[in-house]
PDB file of C-alpha atoms in Angstrom:
ATOM      1  CA  GLY A   1      75.981  98.282  95.058  1.00 64.00           C
ATOM      2  CA  ALA A   2      79.363  96.879  95.791  1.00 77.00           C
ATOM      3  CA  VAL A   3      79.859  98.477  99.127  1.00 86.00           C
ATOM      4  CA  VAL A   4      82.817  97.619 101.417  1.00 90.00           C
ATOM      5  CA  SER A   5      82.778  98.287 105.096  1.00 92.00           C
ATOM      6  CA  GLN A   6      85.831  98.674 107.233  1.00 94.00           C
ATOM      7  CA  HIS A   7      85.702  98.609 111.096  1.00 95.00           C
ATOM      8  CA  PRO A   8      87.116 100.496 113.051  1.00 95.00           C
ATOM      9  CA  SER A   9      87.551 103.637 111.355  1.00 93.00           C
ATOM     10  CA  TRP A  10      89.982 104.969 113.937  1.00 94.00           C
ATOM     11  CA  VAL A  11      91.814 103.065 116.643  1.00 96.00           C
ATOM     12  CA  ILE A  12      94.456 104.014 119.238  1.00 96.00           C
ATOM     13  CA  CYS A  13      96.405 101.460 121.245  1.00 95.00           C
ATOM     14  CA  LYS A  14      99.395 101.117 123.285  1.00 96.00           C
ATOM     15  CA  SER A  15     102.555  99.802 122.070  1.00 96.00           C
ATOM     16  CA  GLY A  16     102.668  96.002 122.285  1.00 96.00           C
ATOM     17  CA  THR A  17      99.049  95.144 122.012  1.00 96.00           C
ATOM     18  CA  SER A  18      97.321  93.760 119.045  1.00 97.00           C
ATOM     19  CA  VAL A  19      94.802  95.234 116.954  1.00 97.00           C
ATOM     20  CA  LYS A  20      92.194  93.716 114.506  1.00 97.00           C
ATOM     21  CA  ILE A  21      90.711  95.488 111.612  1.00 97.00           C
ATOM     22  CA  GLU A  22      87.740  94.077 109.802  1.00 96.00           C
ATOM     23  CA  CYS A  23      86.823  94.382 105.875  1.00 95.00           C
ATOM     24  CA  ARG A  24      83.341  93.371 104.861  1.00 94.00           C
ATOM     25  CA  SER A  25      81.757  93.332 101.474  1.00 90.00           C
ATOM     26  CA  LEU A  26      78.142  94.088 102.305  1.00 90.00           C
ATOM     27  CA  ASP A  27      76.211  93.253  99.265  1.00 85.00           C
ATOM     28  CA  PHE A  28      78.325  90.909  97.331  1.00 83.00           C
ATOM     29  CA  GLN A  29      80.801  88.030  97.758  1.00 84.00           C
ATOM     30  CA  ALA A  30      84.332  88.810  97.361  1.00 81.00           C
ATOM     31  CA  THR A  31      86.800  85.881  96.887  1.00 76.00           C
ATOM     32  CA  THR A  32      89.475  88.170  96.803  1.00 84.00           C
ATOM     33  CA  MET A  33      90.360  91.153  99.250  1.00 89.00           C
ATOM     34  CA  PHE A  34      93.281  93.424  99.184  1.00 91.00           C
ATOM     35  CA  TRP A  35      95.063  95.153 102.162  1.00 94.00           C
ATOM     36  CA  TYR A  36      96.920  98.443 101.513  1.00 94.00           C
ATOM     37  CA  ARG A  37      98.841 100.702 103.778  1.00 94.00           C
ATOM     38  CA  GLN A  38      99.012 104.556 103.170  1.00 90.00           C
ATOM     39  CA  PHE A  39     101.513 106.949 104.850  1.00 86.00           C
ATOM     40  CA  PRO A  40     100.638 110.543 105.086  1.00 81.00           C
ATOM     41  CA  LYS A  41     100.727 112.327 101.789  1.00 77.00           C
ATOM     42  CA  GLN A  42     101.605 109.091  99.997  1.00 82.00           C
ATOM     43  CA  SER A  43     100.062 106.522  97.736  1.00 85.00           C
ATOM     44  CA  LEU A  44      98.673 103.303  98.641  1.00 88.00           C
ATOM     45  CA  MET A  45     100.979 100.261  98.988  1.00 90.00           C
ATOM     46  CA  LEU A  46      99.593  96.938  98.636  1.00 90.00           C
ATOM     47  CA  MET A  47     100.422  94.911 101.592  1.00 94.00           C
ATOM     48  CA  ALA A  48      98.788  91.645 100.964  1.00 93.00           C
ATOM     49  CA  THR A  49      96.053  89.810  98.873  1.00 89.00           C
ATOM     50  CA  SER A  50      93.630  87.870 101.038  1.00 86.00           C
ATOM     51  CA  ASN A  51      91.994  84.883  99.295  1.00 82.00           C
ATOM     52  CA  GLU A  52      88.961  83.156 100.855  1.00 80.00           C
ATOM     53  CA  GLY A  53      89.801  79.880 102.246  1.00 80.00           C
ATOM     54  CA  SER A  54      93.546  79.890 101.844  1.00 81.00           C
ATOM     55  CA  LYS A  55      96.611  81.664 102.930  1.00 87.00           C
ATOM     56  CA  ALA A  56      97.065  85.435 102.170  1.00 90.00           C
ATOM     57  CA  THR A  57      99.724  86.303  99.601  1.00 90.00           C
ATOM     58  CA  TYR A  58     102.074  88.946 101.061  1.00 94.00           C
ATOM     59  CA  GLU A  59     104.118  91.564  99.221  1.00 91.00           C
ATOM     60  CA  GLN A  60     108.006  91.734  99.435  1.00 91.00           C
ATOM     61  CA  GLY A  61     109.114  93.281 102.623  1.00 92.00           C
ATOM     62  CA  VAL A  62     105.667  92.935 104.587  1.00 94.00           C
ATOM     63  CA  GLU A  63     105.948  90.624 107.774  1.00 94.00           C
ATOM     64  CA  LYS A  64     103.314  88.042 107.640  1.00 92.00           C
ATOM     65  CA  ASP A  65     103.844  87.241 111.232  1.00 94.00           C
ATOM     66  CA  LYS A  66     103.220  90.915 111.990  1.00 96.00           C
ATOM     67  CA  PHE A  67     100.232  91.398 109.887  1.00 96.00           C
ATOM     68  CA  LEU A  68      97.997  88.482 110.207  1.00 95.00           C
ATOM     69  CA  ILE A  69      95.278  88.195 107.521  1.00 93.00           C
ATOM     70  CA  ASN A  70      92.365  85.823 107.829  1.00 90.00           C
ATOM     71  CA  HIS A  71      89.636  85.456 105.107  1.00 87.00           C
ATOM     72  CA  ALA A  72      87.276  83.065 106.620  1.00 81.00           C
ATOM     73  CA  SER A  73      84.204  83.837 104.662  1.00 87.00           C
ATOM     74  CA  LEU A  74      83.433  85.349 101.179  1.00 86.00           C
ATOM     75  CA  THR A  75      82.248  88.556 102.877  1.00 90.00           C
ATOM     76  CA  LEU A  76      84.843  89.195 105.602  1.00 92.00           C
ATOM     77  CA  SER A  77      88.716  89.570 105.820  1.00 93.00           C
ATOM     78  CA  THR A  78      90.521  90.725 108.911  1.00 95.00           C
ATOM     79  CA  LEU A  79      93.829  92.168 109.277  1.00 96.00           C
ATOM     80  CA  THR A  80      95.492  91.785 112.696  1.00 97.00           C
ATOM     81  CA  VAL A  81      98.385  93.944 113.616  1.00 97.00           C
ATOM     82  CA  THR A  82     100.312  92.020 116.142  1.00 96.00           C
ATOM     83  CA  SER A  83     102.405  93.576 118.917  1.00 96.00           C
ATOM     84  CA  ALA A  84     101.910  96.960 117.369  1.00 96.00           C
ATOM     85  CA  HIS A  85     104.608  99.671 117.797  1.00 96.00           C
ATOM     86  CA  PRO A  86     104.596 103.267 116.881  1.00 95.00           C
ATOM     87  CA  GLU A  87     106.004 102.606 113.542  1.00 94.00           C
ATOM     88  CA  ASP A  88     102.997 100.719 112.570  1.00 95.00           C
ATOM     89  CA  SER A  89     100.846 103.770 112.950  1.00 95.00           C
ATOM     90  CA  SER A  90      99.308 104.303 109.340  1.00 94.00           C
ATOM     91  CA  PHE A  91      96.237 104.507 107.426  1.00 93.00           C
ATOM     92  CA  TYR A  92      95.056 100.937 106.422  1.00 95.00           C
ATOM     93  CA  ILE A  93      92.638 100.428 103.637  1.00 93.00           C
ATOM     94  CA  CYS A  94      91.042  97.336 102.226  1.00 93.00           C
ATOM     95  CA  SER A  95      89.482  96.646  99.040  1.00 91.00           C
ATOM     96  CA  ALA A  96      87.463  93.800  97.423  1.00 88.00           C
ATOM     97  CA  GLY A  97      86.796  92.710  93.843  1.00 79.00           C
ATOM     98  CA  LEU A  98      83.648  91.493  92.369  1.00 68.00           C
ATOM     99  CA  ALA A  99      83.609  87.897  91.412  1.00 59.00           C
ATOM    100  CA  GLY A 100      82.495  87.393  87.812  1.00 55.00           C
ATOM    101  CA  GLU A 101      83.030  90.993  86.904  1.00 54.00           C
ATOM    102  CA  ALA A 102      86.341  92.085  85.771  1.00 48.00           C
ATOM    103  CA  LYS A 103      88.358  91.140  88.903  1.00 53.00           C
ATOM    104  CA  ASN A 104      90.357  94.060  88.069  1.00 64.00           C
ATOM    105  CA  ILE A 105      87.944  96.357  89.519  1.00 74.00           C
ATOM    106  CA  GLN A 106      88.057  96.993  93.304  1.00 82.00           C
ATOM    107  CA  TYR A 107      85.943  98.880  95.682  1.00 86.00           C
ATOM    108  CA  PHE A 108      87.389 100.339  98.791  1.00 89.00           C
ATOM    109  CA  GLY A 109      86.392 100.541 102.447  1.00 91.00           C
ATOM    110  CA  ALA A 110      86.802 103.908 104.012  1.00 90.00           C
ATOM    111  CA  GLY A 111      89.983 103.010 105.808  1.00 91.00           C
ATOM    112  CA  THR A 112      91.192 102.542 109.484  1.00 94.00           C
ATOM    113  CA  ARG A 113      93.512 105.040 111.103  1.00 93.00           C
ATOM    114  CA  LEU A 114      95.897 103.219 113.474  1.00 96.00           C
ATOM    115  CA  SER A 115      97.731 105.334 116.159  1.00 96.00           C
ATOM    116  CA  VAL A 116      99.996 103.337 118.420  1.00 96.00           C
ATOM    117  CA  LEU A 117     101.111 105.037 121.488  1.00 95.00           C
TER     118      LEU A 117
ATOM    119  CA  ALA B   1     106.091  95.744  84.559  1.00 63.00           C
ATOM    120  CA  GLN B   2     103.331  98.286  85.211  1.00 70.00           C
ATOM    121  CA  SER B   3     103.686 101.845  86.463  1.00 82.00           C
ATOM    122  CA  VAL B   4     101.649 104.906  86.746  1.00 90.00           C
ATOM    123  CA  THR B   5     102.885 108.459  86.729  1.00 92.00           C
ATOM    124  CA  GLN B   6     100.825 111.378  87.956  1.00 94.00           C
ATOM    125  CA  LEU B   7     102.355 114.689  86.786  1.00 90.00           C
ATOM    126  CA  GLY B   8     102.194 117.165  89.403  1.00 89.00           C
ATOM    127  CA  SER B   9     101.539 116.347  93.029  1.00 91.00           C
ATOM    128  CA  HIS B  10      99.771 119.579  93.623  1.00 95.00           C
ATOM    129  CA  VAL B  11      97.367 121.337  91.274  1.00 96.00           C
ATOM    130  CA  SER B  12      95.423 124.449  92.186  1.00 97.00           C
ATOM    131  CA  VAL B  13      92.687 125.914  90.121  1.00 97.00           C
ATOM    132  CA  SER B  14      90.049 128.683  90.572  1.00 97.00           C
ATOM    133  CA  GLU B  15      86.465 127.921  91.400  1.00 97.00           C
ATOM    134  CA  GLY B  16      84.779 127.384  87.847  1.00 97.00           C
ATOM    135  CA  ALA B  17      87.981 126.615  86.061  1.00 97.00           C
ATOM    136  CA  LEU B  18      88.874 123.679  84.123  1.00 97.00           C
ATOM    137  CA  VAL B  19      90.372 120.817  86.136  1.00 97.00           C
ATOM    138  CA  LEU B  20      92.956 118.658  84.382  1.00 97.00           C
ATOM    139  CA  LEU B  21      94.730 116.108  86.291  1.00 98.00           C
ATOM    140  CA  ARG B  22      97.505 114.030  84.169  1.00 97.00           C
ATOM    141  CA  CYS B  23      98.257 110.279  84.378  1.00 96.00           C
ATOM    142  CA  ASN B  24     100.433 108.354  82.137  1.00 95.00           C
ATOM    143  CA  TYR B  25     100.940 104.748  82.386  1.00 91.00           C
ATOM    144  CA  SER B  26     103.258 101.963  81.114  1.00 87.00           C
ATOM    145  CA  SER B  27     101.904  98.663  80.543  1.00 75.00           C
ATOM    146  CA  SER B  28     102.902  95.773  78.168  1.00 69.00           C
ATOM    147  CA  VAL B  29      99.311  94.722  77.618  1.00 70.00           C
ATOM    148  CA  PRO B  30      95.997  96.736  77.157  1.00 71.00           C
ATOM    149  CA  PRO B  31      95.167  98.097  80.802  1.00 82.00           C
ATOM    150  CA  TYR B  32      92.366  98.767  82.796  1.00 88.00           C
ATOM    151  CA  LEU B  33      92.461 102.399  83.943  1.00 91.00           C
ATOM    152  CA  PHE B  34      90.927 104.095  87.094  1.00 93.00           C
ATOM    153  CA  TRP B  35      90.665 107.221  88.812  1.00 96.00           C
ATOM    154  CA  TYR B  36      89.764 107.373  92.543  1.00 94.00           C
ATOM    155  CA  VAL B  37      89.173 110.301  94.732  1.00 94.00           C
ATOM    156  CA  GLN B  38      90.120 110.480  98.535  1.00 91.00           C
ATOM    157  CA  TYR B  39      88.917 112.860 100.865  1.00 89.00           C
ATOM    158  CA  PRO B  40      90.628 113.455 104.200  1.00 83.00           C
ATOM    159  CA  ASN B  41      90.658 110.547 106.398  1.00 75.00           C
ATOM    160  CA  GLN B  42      88.505 108.570 104.043  1.00 81.00           C
ATOM    161  CA  GLY B  43      88.952 105.673 101.793  1.00 82.00           C
ATOM    162  CA  LEU B  44      88.917 105.721  98.087  1.00 87.00           C
ATOM    163  CA  GLN B  45      85.883 106.455  95.806  1.00 89.00           C
ATOM    164  CA  LEU B  46      85.833 105.325  92.435  1.00 89.00           C
ATOM    165  CA  LEU B  47      85.489 108.279  90.025  1.00 94.00           C
ATOM    166  CA  LEU B  48      85.597 106.369  86.675  1.00 94.00           C
ATOM    167  CA  LYS B  49      87.102 103.430  84.882  1.00 91.00           C
ATOM    168  CA  TYR B  50      88.037 102.306  81.581  1.00 91.00           C
ATOM    169  CA  THR B  51      88.276  98.707  80.755  1.00 86.00           C
ATOM    170  CA  THR B  52      87.224  98.302  77.108  1.00 84.00           C
ATOM    171  CA  GLY B  53      84.962 100.087  74.467  1.00 87.00           C
ATOM    172  CA  ALA B  54      84.525 104.030  74.345  1.00 89.00           C
ATOM    173  CA  THR B  55      87.770 105.674  75.119  1.00 91.00           C
ATOM    174  CA  LEU B  56      86.015 108.561  76.686  1.00 95.00           C
ATOM    175  CA  VAL B  57      84.722 107.726  79.945  1.00 95.00           C
ATOM    176  CA  LYS B  58      82.487 109.704  82.035  1.00 96.00           C
ATOM    177  CA  GLY B  59      82.188 109.365  85.690  1.00 94.00           C
ATOM    178  CA  ILE B  60      80.634 110.815  88.730  1.00 93.00           C
ATOM    179  CA  ASN B  61      80.654 114.490  89.926  1.00 93.00           C
ATOM    180  CA  GLY B  62      81.092 115.721  86.178  1.00 96.00           C
ATOM    181  CA  PHE B  63      84.539 114.111  85.822  1.00 97.00           C
ATOM    182  CA  GLU B  64      85.541 112.419  82.763  1.00 97.00           C
ATOM    183  CA  ALA B  65      88.726 110.896  81.111  1.00 97.00           C
ATOM    184  CA  GLU B  66      90.219 109.873  77.840  1.00 95.00           C
ATOM    185  CA  PHE B  67      92.120 106.740  77.199  1.00 94.00           C
ATOM    186  CA  LYS B  68      94.708 107.805  74.609  1.00 93.00           C
ATOM    187  CA  LYS B  69      96.666 104.580  73.838  1.00 90.00           C
ATOM    188  CA  SER B  70      99.110 106.342  71.526  1.00 90.00           C
ATOM    189  CA  GLU B  71     100.006 108.584  74.364  1.00 92.00           C
ATOM    190  CA  THR B  72      99.768 106.061  77.220  1.00 92.00           C
ATOM    191  CA  SER B  73      97.642 108.583  78.929  1.00 94.00           C
ATOM    192  CA  PHE B  74      94.431 108.667  80.803  1.00 96.00           C
ATOM    193  CA  HIS B  75      93.964 112.309  82.008  1.00 97.00           C
ATOM    194  CA  LEU B  76      91.124 113.378  84.238  1.00 98.00           C
ATOM    195  CA  THR B  77      89.124 116.413  83.415  1.00 98.00           C
ATOM    196  CA  LYS B  78      86.277 118.322  84.665  1.00 98.00           C
ATOM    197  CA  PRO B  79      85.161 121.708  82.822  1.00 97.00           C
ATOM    198  CA  SER B  80      84.079 123.602  86.007  1.00 97.00           C
ATOM    199  CA  ALA B  81      85.922 123.047  89.322  1.00 97.00           C
ATOM    200  CA  HIS B  82      83.681 123.195  92.457  1.00 96.00           C
ATOM    201  CA  MET B  83      84.827 123.609  95.984  1.00 96.00           C
ATOM    202  CA  SER B  84      83.766 120.153  96.896  1.00 95.00           C
ATOM    203  CA  ASP B  85      86.450 118.921  94.195  1.00 96.00           C
ATOM    204  CA  ALA B  86      89.162 119.624  96.530  1.00 96.00           C
ATOM    205  CA  ALA B  87      90.665 116.282  97.462  1.00 96.00           C
ATOM    206  CA  GLU B  88      93.432 113.908  96.604  1.00 94.00           C
ATOM    207  CA  TYR B  89      93.151 112.090  93.263  1.00 96.00           C
ATOM    208  CA  PHE B  90      94.619 108.608  92.433  1.00 94.00           C
ATOM    209  CA  CYS B  91      95.223 107.150  89.122  1.00 95.00           C
ATOM    210  CA  ALA B  92      95.608 103.422  88.971  1.00 92.00           C
ATOM    211  CA  VAL B  93      96.183 100.610  86.416  1.00 88.00           C
ATOM    212  CA  SER B  94      95.365  97.182  86.337  1.00 83.00           C
ATOM    213  CA  GLY B  95      94.661  94.551  83.856  1.00 73.00           C
ATOM    214  CA  PRO B  96      95.364  91.063  82.559  1.00 67.00           C
ATOM    215  CA  GLY B  97      99.128  91.777  82.665  1.00 61.00           C
ATOM    216  CA  THR B  98      99.029  92.647  86.282  1.00 61.00           C
ATOM    217  CA  GLY B  99      98.005  89.648  87.875  1.00 57.00           C
ATOM    218  CA  ASN B 100      94.869  91.599  89.023  1.00 63.00           C
ATOM    219  CA  GLN B 101      97.083  93.707  91.194  1.00 74.00           C
ATOM    220  CA  PHE B 102      96.458  97.479  91.116  1.00 83.00           C
ATOM    221  CA  TYR B 103      99.188  99.908  90.662  1.00 85.00           C
ATOM    222  CA  PHE B 104      98.612 103.326  92.051  1.00 90.00           C
ATOM    223  CA  GLY B 105     100.093 106.688  90.888  1.00 91.00           C
ATOM    224  CA  THR B 106     101.591 108.935  93.803  1.00 90.00           C
ATOM    225  CA  GLY B 107      98.401 110.913  93.781  1.00 93.00           C
ATOM    226  CA  THR B 108      97.731 114.647  92.978  1.00 95.00           C
ATOM    227  CA  SER B 109      96.312 117.081  95.629  1.00 95.00           C
ATOM    228  CA  LEU B 110      93.593 119.354  94.004  1.00 97.00           C
ATOM    229  CA  THR B 111      93.016 122.714  95.699  1.00 97.00           C
ATOM    230  CA  VAL B 112      90.121 124.865  94.584  1.00 97.00           C
ATOM    231  CA  ILE B 113      90.562 128.537  95.158  1.00 96.00           C
ATOM    232  CA  PRO B 114      87.283 130.387  95.818  1.00 94.00           C
TER     233      PRO B 114
END
């Protein structure tokens, strides 16, 4: 149980285009999902907390107009990187917490590697 | 404030030897503690977690960790390393005092030498 699916696993795009990444909880409902960014050989940096039916909460320094988050249902959150540039190239990982169980336990997707040319 | 320190960004062990990955945390309240493993180009897989109860926690793949409050530590161990254990390992802390946010350590890269 508690499987989180992330799609796509790898995307290459041209500079200036937008890219959407999906995060789905397959066998549970997630009222809260999290989006992280990971640079090579570094740890995960929390970008934002996505709450179903409300606006996402962004961490300091993360541009909310650049990284659009939508959490339209209890099983799906999307991250859209708008007008992507090479510096946005990174590994993006989402996670979801189980409602009811300690909210502090998160289950992670497999990640999306974004390469902006 | 919460923080996690993983001593040793790189650890190398021989196949069959003991694996010890260190994690210390700072937390103003009793924390929830986690170890995750990450293989190249993959997401994080939960190895084990401590929330309450028994301080010695057993996880998958033969790993275990012990919560030592007096030492503010949650070190990860495995009696005998296997080649397939080579990966990046992250310690994380969460809990009532963190606003449900996870704080990750900087990671430890484990190399297993044949």
